Coordinates of C-alpha atoms in Angstrom, one line a residue:
M1 CA -14.0 32.3 -6.6
I2 CA -12.8 31.5 -10.1
A3 CA -16.4 30.6 -11.0
E4 CA -17.6 33.8 -9.5
V5 CA -15.0 35.8 -11.6
L6 CA -16.1 34.0 -14.8
I7 CA -19.7 34.8 -14.0
F8 CA -19.0 38.4 -13.0
V9 CA -17.2 39.4 -16.2
P10 CA -20.3 38.9 -18.6
S11 CA -22.8 39.9 -15.9
V12 CA -21.2 43.3 -15.3
A13 CA -21.2 43.9 -19.0
N14 CA -24.9 43.0 -19.2
M15 CA -25.6 45.2 -16.2
R16 CA -24.0 48.2 -18.0
L17 CA -26.0 47.6 -21.2
S18 CA -29.2 47.2 -19.2
W19 CA -28.5 50.5 -17.3
L20 CA -27.9 52.4 -20.5
R21 CA -31.0 50.9 -22.2
D22 CA -33.1 51.8 -19.3
R23 CA -32.0 55.4 -19.7
L24 CA -32.6 55.2 -23.5
N25 CA -36.1 53.8 -23.0
T26 CA -37.0 56.6 -20.6
A27 CA -35.7 59.1 -23.0
A28 CA -37.6 57.5 -25.9
A29 CA -40.9 57.7 -23.9
A30 CA -40.3 61.3 -23.2
G31 CA -39.2 61.9 -26.8
A32 CA -42.4 60.5 -28.2
V33 CA -44.4 62.9 -26.1
I34 CA -42.2 65.9 -27.0
D35 CA -42.1 65.0 -30.7
G36 CA -45.9 64.9 -30.8
L37 CA -46.1 68.6 -29.6
Q38 CA -44.3 69.8 -32.7
A39 CA -43.0 72.7 -30.7
E40 CA -39.8 73.6 -28.9
L41 CA -40.0 73.1 -25.1
P42 CA -39.0 75.8 -22.7
Q43 CA -35.6 75.5 -21.1
S44 CA -37.1 74.7 -17.7
V45 CA -39.1 71.8 -19.1
Q46 CA -36.0 70.5 -21.0
N47 CA -34.0 70.6 -17.7
D48 CA -36.7 68.6 -16.0
T49 CA -36.6 66.0 -18.8
L50 CA -32.8 65.9 -18.7
M51 CA -32.9 65.4 -14.9
A52 CA -35.5 62.6 -15.2
T53 CA -33.2 60.7 -17.6
G54 CA -29.9 61.8 -16.1
A55 CA -28.8 63.0 -19.5
K56 CA -27.2 66.2 -20.8
L57 CA -28.7 66.0 -24.2
I58 CA -31.6 64.1 -25.8
A59 CA -32.0 63.9 -29.6
L60 CA -34.3 62.0 -31.9
R61 CA -33.5 60.9 -35.5
K62 CA -36.5 60.1 -37.6
D63 CA -37.0 59.9 -41.4
G64 CA -33.4 61.0 -42.0
T65 CA -33.7 64.2 -39.9
S66 CA -32.5 64.8 -36.3
R67 CA -34.4 66.8 -33.7
L68 CA -32.9 68.1 -30.5
L69 CA -35.5 67.4 -27.8
A70 CA -33.7 68.6 -24.8
A71 CA -30.2 69.9 -24.1
A72 CA -28.2 71.6 -21.3
E73 CA -27.5 75.3 -21.7
T74 CA -23.9 74.4 -22.6
P75 CA -23.8 71.1 -24.4
P76 CA -20.7 69.2 -23.2
G77 CA -18.0 67.6 -25.5
V78 CA -18.3 63.9 -26.1
D79 CA -15.4 61.6 -25.2
E80 CA -16.8 58.2 -26.3
Q81 CA -19.9 57.0 -28.3
Y82 CA -21.6 53.7 -28.2
D83 CA -24.2 52.1 -30.6
L84 CA -26.3 49.7 -28.6
S85 CA -28.2 48.4 -31.5
D86 CA -25.5 45.9 -32.4
V87 CA -23.1 45.0 -29.6
S88 CA -21.2 41.7 -29.3
Q89 CA -20.5 40.1 -26.0
L90 CA -16.7 40.7 -26.3
T91 CA -17.3 44.4 -27.1
A92 CA -19.7 44.7 -24.2
V93 CA -17.1 43.2 -21.8
R94 CA -14.4 45.5 -23.1
D95 CA -16.6 48.6 -22.8
A96 CA -17.6 47.6 -19.3
F97 CA -14.1 47.3 -18.0
S98 CA -13.1 50.5 -19.8
T99 CA -15.9 52.3 -17.7
L100 CA -14.8 50.6 -14.5
L101 CA -11.1 51.3 -14.9
F102 CA -11.0 54.6 -16.8
G103 CA -14.5 56.1 -16.6
G104 CA -16.1 58.5 -14.2
N105 CA -15.2 61.9 -15.7
R106 CA -16.0 61.2 -19.3
V107 CA -19.0 62.2 -21.3
I108 CA -20.4 59.5 -23.6
R109 CA -22.9 59.5 -26.5
V110 CA -25.3 56.5 -26.6
F111 CA -27.9 55.7 -29.2
D112 CA -30.2 52.8 -30.0
V113 CA -33.2 52.0 -32.2
V114 CA -36.6 52.6 -30.5
G115 CA -38.5 49.3 -30.7
D116 CA -39.1 48.0 -34.2
S117 CA -39.3 51.4 -35.8
D118 CA -36.6 53.3 -37.7
T119 CA -36.5 56.0 -35.0
I120 CA -33.2 56.3 -33.2
I121 CA -33.0 57.8 -29.7
E122 CA -29.7 59.5 -28.7
L123 CA -28.4 60.5 -25.3
V124 CA -25.3 62.4 -24.2
I125 CA -24.7 61.4 -20.6
G126 CA -22.1 61.6 -18.0
E127 CA -20.4 58.4 -17.1
Y128 CA -20.1 59.1 -13.4
K129 CA -23.5 57.7 -12.4
L130 CA -23.0 54.6 -14.7
R131 CA -19.6 53.9 -13.1
A132 CA -21.0 54.3 -9.6
A133 CA -23.8 51.9 -10.4
M134 CA -21.3 49.4 -11.8
L135 CA -19.1 49.7 -8.7
A136 CA -22.1 49.1 -6.4
Y137 CA -23.0 46.1 -8.5
A138 CA -19.4 44.8 -8.3
R139 CA -19.3 45.3 -4.6
N140 CA -22.6 43.4 -4.1
V141 CA -21.3 40.5 -6.3
F142 CA -18.1 40.5 -4.3
L143 CA -19.9 40.3 -1.0
I144 CA -22.2 37.6 -2.3
S145 CA -19.1 35.7 -3.5
I146 CA -17.5 36.0 -0.1
V147 CA -20.6 34.7 1.6
L148 CA -20.9 31.8 -0.9
S149 CA -17.1 31.0 -0.6
L150 CA -17.4 30.9 3.2
I151 CA -20.4 28.6 3.0
T152 CA -18.6 26.5 0.5
A153 CA -15.4 26.4 2.6
V154 CA -17.4 25.3 5.7
L155 CA -19.1 22.6 3.7
I156 CA -15.8 21.4 2.2
F157 CA -14.2 21.5 5.7
V158 CA -17.0 19.4 7.2
S159 CA -16.9 17.0 4.3
I160 CA -13.1 16.6 4.3
N161 CA -13.1 16.3 8.0
R162 CA -15.7 13.6 7.9
I163 CA -14.4 11.8 4.8
M164 CA -10.6 12.1 5.3
I165 CA -9.4 13.8 8.5
R166 CA -11.4 11.6 11.0
P167 CA -10.5 8.3 9.3
I168 CA -6.8 9.4 9.0
R169 CA -6.9 10.4 12.7
R170 CA -8.3 7.0 13.6
L171 CA -5.6 5.3 11.6
T172 CA -2.9 7.4 13.3
L173 CA -4.3 6.7 16.8
G174 CA -4.6 3.0 15.9
M175 CA -1.0 2.8 14.9
Q176 CA 0.1 4.8 18.0
R177 CA -2.0 2.6 20.4
F178 CA -0.6 -0.6 18.8
S179 CA 3.0 0.6 18.9
E180 CA 2.7 1.4 22.6
D181 CA 1.8 -2.2 23.4
P182 CA 2.0 -4.5 20.4
E183 CA 1.5 -7.6 22.5
N184 CA -2.0 -6.5 23.6
P185 CA -4.7 -7.8 21.2
A186 CA -7.0 -5.0 22.4
G187 CA -4.8 -2.5 20.6
I188 CA -5.4 -4.0 17.2
F189 CA -7.1 -1.5 14.9
V190 CA -10.8 -2.1 14.2
P191 CA -11.5 -1.1 10.6
E192 CA -14.7 0.5 9.3
D193 CA -16.9 -1.0 6.5
G194 CA -16.6 0.7 3.2
N195 CA -15.0 0.6 -0.2
D196 CA -13.1 3.9 -0.2
E197 CA -9.3 4.0 0.0
L198 CA -9.1 4.8 3.7
S199 CA -11.4 1.9 4.6
V200 CA -9.3 -0.4 2.5
A201 CA -6.1 1.0 4.2
G202 CA -7.8 0.4 7.6
R203 CA -8.5 -3.2 6.8
H204 CA -4.9 -3.8 5.6
L205 CA -3.6 -2.1 8.8
A206 CA -5.8 -4.4 10.9
D207 CA -4.5 -7.5 9.0
M208 CA -0.9 -6.3 9.4
Q209 CA -1.3 -5.7 13.1
T210 CA -3.0 -9.0 13.6
Q211 CA -0.1 -10.9 11.8
L212 CA 2.5 -8.8 13.7
H213 CA 0.8 -9.6 17.0
K214 CA 0.8 -13.3 16.2
T215 CA 4.4 -13.1 15.1
L216 CA 5.4 -11.3 18.3
R217 CA 3.6 -13.8 20.4
Q218 CA 5.3 -16.7 18.6
Q219 CA 8.7 -15.0 19.0
K220 CA 8.0 -14.6 22.7
N221 CA 7.1 -18.3 22.9
L222 CA 10.2 -19.2 21.0
A223 CA 12.3 -17.0 23.3
D224 CA 10.8 -18.6 26.4
L225 CA 11.2 -22.0 24.8
G226 CA 14.8 -21.3 23.9
L227 CA 15.6 -20.2 27.4
A228 CA 14.0 -23.4 28.8
V229 CA 15.8 -25.6 26.3
S230 CA 19.1 -23.9 27.1
K231 CA 18.7 -24.6 30.8
I232 CA 17.6 -28.3 30.2
N233 CA 20.3 -28.7 27.6
H234 CA 23.0 -27.5 30.0
D235 CA 22.2 -30.2 32.5
M236 CA 21.6 -32.8 29.7
R237 CA 25.1 -32.2 28.4
N238 CA 26.6 -33.0 31.8
I239 CA 24.6 -36.2 32.0
L240 CA 25.7 -37.2 28.5
S241 CA 29.3 -36.5 29.3
S242 CA 29.1 -38.9 32.2
A243 CA 27.4 -41.5 29.9
Q244 CA 30.1 -41.0 27.4
L245 CA 32.8 -41.8 30.0
M246 CA 31.0 -44.9 31.1
S247 CA 30.3 -46.1 27.6
D248 CA 34.0 -46.0 26.8
R249 CA 34.4 -49.0 29.0
L250 CA 32.1 -51.1 26.8
V251 CA 34.9 -51.3 24.2
D252 CA 36.8 -53.6 26.6
A253 CA 33.8 -55.9 27.2
K254 CA 34.3 -59.5 26.2
D255 CA 30.7 -60.1 25.0
P256 CA 30.8 -60.0 21.2
I257 CA 27.3 -58.6 20.9
V258 CA 28.2 -55.7 23.3
R259 CA 31.5 -55.2 21.4
S260 CA 29.7 -54.9 18.1
F261 CA 27.2 -52.4 19.4
A262 CA 29.7 -50.4 21.4
P263 CA 31.1 -48.2 18.5
K264 CA 27.6 -47.3 17.3
L265 CA 26.6 -46.4 20.9
L266 CA 29.7 -44.3 21.2
R267 CA 29.0 -42.5 18.0
T268 CA 25.4 -41.9 19.1
I269 CA 26.5 -40.4 22.4
D270 CA 29.1 -38.3 20.7
R271 CA 26.5 -36.9 18.4
A272 CA 24.2 -36.2 21.3
V273 CA 26.9 -34.3 23.1
A274 CA 27.7 -32.3 20.0
Y275 CA 24.0 -31.5 19.5
T276 CA 23.7 -30.2 23.0
G277 CA 26.6 -27.8 22.3
E278 CA 25.0 -26.7 19.1
V279 CA 21.6 -26.1 20.8
L280 CA 23.3 -23.8 23.2
A281 CA 25.0 -22.0 20.3
Y282 CA 21.7 -21.8 18.4
G283 CA 20.1 -20.2 21.5
Q284 CA 22.7 -17.4 21.0
A285 CA 21.8 -17.2 17.3
T286 CA 25.3 -18.4 16.3
E287 CA 24.9 -21.6 14.2
A288 CA 28.2 -23.2 13.5
A289 CA 29.5 -23.1 10.0
P290 CA 29.7 -26.4 8.2
R291 CA 33.0 -28.2 8.4
R292 CA 32.9 -29.7 4.9
R293 CA 34.9 -32.6 3.6
M294 CA 34.3 -35.5 1.3
N295 CA 32.2 -38.2 3.0
N296 CA 30.8 -41.5 1.9
L297 CA 27.0 -40.9 1.6
S298 CA 26.2 -44.7 1.8
V299 CA 27.9 -45.0 5.2
L300 CA 26.0 -41.9 6.5
V301 CA 22.7 -43.4 5.3
Q302 CA 23.5 -46.7 7.0
D303 CA 24.1 -44.8 10.3
V304 CA 20.7 -43.1 9.9
R305 CA 19.1 -46.5 9.4
D306 CA 20.8 -47.9 12.5
I307 CA 19.7 -44.9 14.6
L308 CA 16.1 -45.1 13.3
A309 CA 16.0 -48.7 14.6
I310 CA 12.8 -49.5 12.7
D311 CA 10.9 -52.3 14.4
P312 CA 10.6 -55.3 12.0
E313 CA 7.0 -55.9 13.2
S314 CA 6.0 -52.4 12.0
G315 CA 6.1 -53.6 8.4
I316 CA 8.0 -50.6 7.3
E317 CA 10.5 -51.4 4.6
F318 CA 13.7 -49.3 4.4
E319 CA 15.1 -49.1 0.9
D320 CA 18.7 -47.9 0.5
D321 CA 19.4 -47.1 -3.2
V322 CA 22.5 -45.0 -2.5
P323 CA 25.6 -46.1 -4.5
T324 CA 28.3 -47.4 -2.1
D325 CA 31.0 -45.2 -3.8
L326 CA 29.0 -41.9 -3.9
M327 CA 31.0 -39.1 -2.1
V328 CA 29.4 -35.9 -1.0
D329 CA 31.2 -32.6 0.0
A330 CA 29.4 -31.7 3.2
D331 CA 29.6 -31.6 7.0
A332 CA 28.9 -35.2 7.9
E333 CA 27.2 -34.5 11.2
Q334 CA 25.0 -31.7 9.8
L335 CA 24.0 -33.8 6.7
F336 CA 23.3 -36.7 9.1
R337 CA 20.9 -34.5 11.0
V338 CA 19.2 -33.4 7.8
V339 CA 18.6 -36.9 6.5
H340 CA 17.7 -38.3 10.0
N341 CA 15.1 -35.6 10.5
L342 CA 13.4 -36.2 7.2
C343 CA 13.5 -40.0 7.6
R344 CA 12.2 -39.8 11.2
N345 CA 9.3 -37.7 9.9
A346 CA 8.6 -40.3 7.2
V347 CA 8.6 -43.2 9.7
Q348 CA 6.2 -41.3 12.0
A349 CA 3.9 -40.6 9.1
L350 CA 3.9 -44.3 8.1
Q351 CA 3.3 -45.5 11.6
S352 CA 0.3 -43.1 11.9
E353 CA -1.4 -44.9 9.0
P354 CA -2.3 -48.5 10.1
S355 CA -3.7 -49.4 6.7
L356 CA -0.2 -49.2 5.2
S357 CA 1.4 -51.7 7.6
A358 CA 1.8 -54.4 4.9
S359 CA 3.2 -52.1 2.2
A360 CA 4.8 -49.2 4.1
R361 CA 8.0 -48.1 2.4
L362 CA 10.7 -45.5 3.0
S363 CA 13.4 -45.2 0.4
I364 CA 16.6 -43.1 0.1
S365 CA 18.2 -42.7 -3.3
A366 CA 21.0 -40.5 -4.5
R367 CA 23.0 -39.7 -7.6
K368 CA 25.7 -37.3 -8.6
T369 CA 25.5 -35.1 -11.8
G370 CA 28.6 -33.2 -12.4
G371 CA 29.5 -31.7 -9.1
V372 CA 25.9 -31.7 -7.6
V373 CA 24.7 -34.5 -5.4
S374 CA 20.9 -35.1 -5.4
I375 CA 19.4 -37.0 -2.5
V376 CA 15.7 -38.1 -2.6
I377 CA 13.9 -39.3 0.5
D378 CA 10.5 -40.8 -0.5
D379 CA 7.7 -42.6 1.4
N380 CA 4.3 -43.9 0.5
G381 CA 2.5 -42.6 3.6
P382 CA -0.5 -40.3 3.8
G383 CA 1.4 -37.2 2.6
M384 CA 1.5 -33.8 4.0
P385 CA -1.8 -32.0 4.7
Q386 CA -2.6 -28.7 2.9
K387 CA -2.0 -26.6 6.1
A388 CA 1.5 -28.1 6.5
R389 CA 2.3 -27.4 2.8
E390 CA 1.3 -23.7 3.2
N391 CA 3.5 -23.3 6.3
L392 CA 6.4 -25.6 5.1
F393 CA 9.7 -24.9 6.9
S394 CA 7.9 -22.7 9.5
A395 CA 8.4 -23.5 13.1
F396 CA 5.4 -24.6 15.1
R397 CA 3.1 -24.2 12.0
G398 CA 4.6 -26.6 9.4
S399 CA 4.1 -29.8 11.4
A400 CA 2.3 -32.6 9.5
R401 CA 1.1 -34.4 12.6
S402 CA -0.8 -33.4 15.7
G403 CA 1.4 -32.3 18.5
G404 CA 4.4 -31.8 16.2
T405 CA 6.5 -28.7 16.2
G406 CA 7.8 -28.6 12.6
L407 CA 11.3 -27.9 13.9
G408 CA 12.8 -30.9 12.1
L409 CA 12.1 -29.3 8.7
V410 CA 13.3 -25.9 9.9
I411 CA 16.6 -27.4 11.1
A412 CA 17.0 -29.4 7.9
R413 CA 16.4 -26.4 5.7
E414 CA 18.8 -24.2 7.7
L415 CA 21.6 -26.7 7.5
V416 CA 21.1 -27.3 3.8
L417 CA 21.1 -23.6 3.0
A418 CA 24.3 -23.3 5.1
H419 CA 25.9 -25.7 2.6
G420 CA 24.7 -23.5 -0.3
G421 CA 22.2 -26.2 -1.3
T422 CA 18.5 -26.5 -1.8
I423 CA 15.7 -28.6 -0.2
A424 CA 12.2 -28.8 -1.7
L425 CA 9.0 -30.8 -1.4
V426 CA 8.5 -32.6 -4.7
E427 CA 5.0 -33.1 -6.1
K428 CA 4.4 -36.8 -6.9
P429 CA 1.4 -38.4 -8.6
G430 CA 0.8 -41.0 -5.9
S431 CA 0.4 -40.8 -2.2
G432 CA 3.2 -40.0 0.2
T433 CA 5.9 -37.4 0.6
Q434 CA 9.1 -36.8 -1.3
F435 CA 11.9 -34.4 -0.5
R436 CA 14.8 -33.6 -2.7
I437 CA 18.1 -32.3 -1.4
E438 CA 20.8 -30.9 -3.7
I439 CA 24.3 -30.0 -2.5
A440 CA 27.1 -28.9 -4.9
D441 CA 30.8 -29.6 -4.4
R442 CA 32.9 -26.6 -3.5
P443 CA 35.1 -25.2 -6.3
A444 CA 38.6 -26.6 -6.0
S445 CA 41.2 -24.1 -4.8
V446 CA 44.5 -23.4 -6.6
Q447 CA 46.4 -25.1 -3.8
T448 CA 44.2 -28.2 -4.1
A449 CA 44.6 -28.4 -7.8
K450 CA 48.4 -28.1 -7.6
S451 CA 48.6 -30.8 -4.9
A452 CA 46.4 -33.1 -7.1

């Protein structure tokens, strides 16, 4: 509509000029005939000439003289006069709107040059017919504009409906269908091909729904697994409690070998009983907070070595480079689980590579810098595959071996984070896998400092 208005303004001005010039041309043709007669026309002939041109007065100026060719019996007074020989576009627009808004009852005087001669034709004409013609022209332009606007609106509606509304409706229905049953893979949105924004959004929506579906499926599997583990663990705790009671009697055995292994066996069963309780607590999403105190890290690593019970015939060498006097501020049982999980993974990786049987090595080293203890667990096994690196510390996806669950790394990371520490896979130039654990001592309280 704005374009139509911008077109209408100059076009109605040109229409007014064309209408006036047509009347001047008709009057000029009649004037040429009358001027050749060299005689004054009767009033009846003048009235016919005036009626043919729609004018009230026709005059001809030639060679510096003016001649009245035809006039009404009572020549009217002139309200406005216009020279059409030199009219600018802005002036034409102004005069056109003056006629449309204020014309109708005015009498105007219009004159213009006839062709290439010096003759000037002059008309005195009422503005009523001119304004009526301009209003009819404006009405026709308005109707045409309405028709064009309706056609444009229909085309725009069809285009927007096809380009935007329908894809947005598909996206909305896809989200609604998926939200009703997110576990059903048939409800995942199927995107359309294309490079426009909505097609890209559809592909992102499909990817998001696919990942969410996988996550929900894994969460359901984890929930089912947690329920099953909780049931098994409940009965296992009862069995271990009975084993604990019976193993207490081994302390009184007379066999020196049995007496030497009895304390380790008791500690192992005690840990197993504690683990069963923590598994039940984990199933309720309430992991126990670390009970931190200063512990000898060398003793803890020795317990890990004893529990691993590496077969000497396997060829795996266990290197313990932990200083005997290194103390760490941590929960002994939880730190034991962290180190044991990492070492067990390393032993399994070394055992899966028969070519390393003669040079397989697992080492644990540690040092304390300031108040931070750094523990490094290193092996020269085959290393972690790329898929396991991408899903490191992710349950059921971060396992480095076939059939593994990846829960050992998940548990280790959770326990280290509970201590406010860090655990990371370290890149090394050679083969193998290396993990670094860092745990900082707790700040000393005022009461501790005073007692010290």
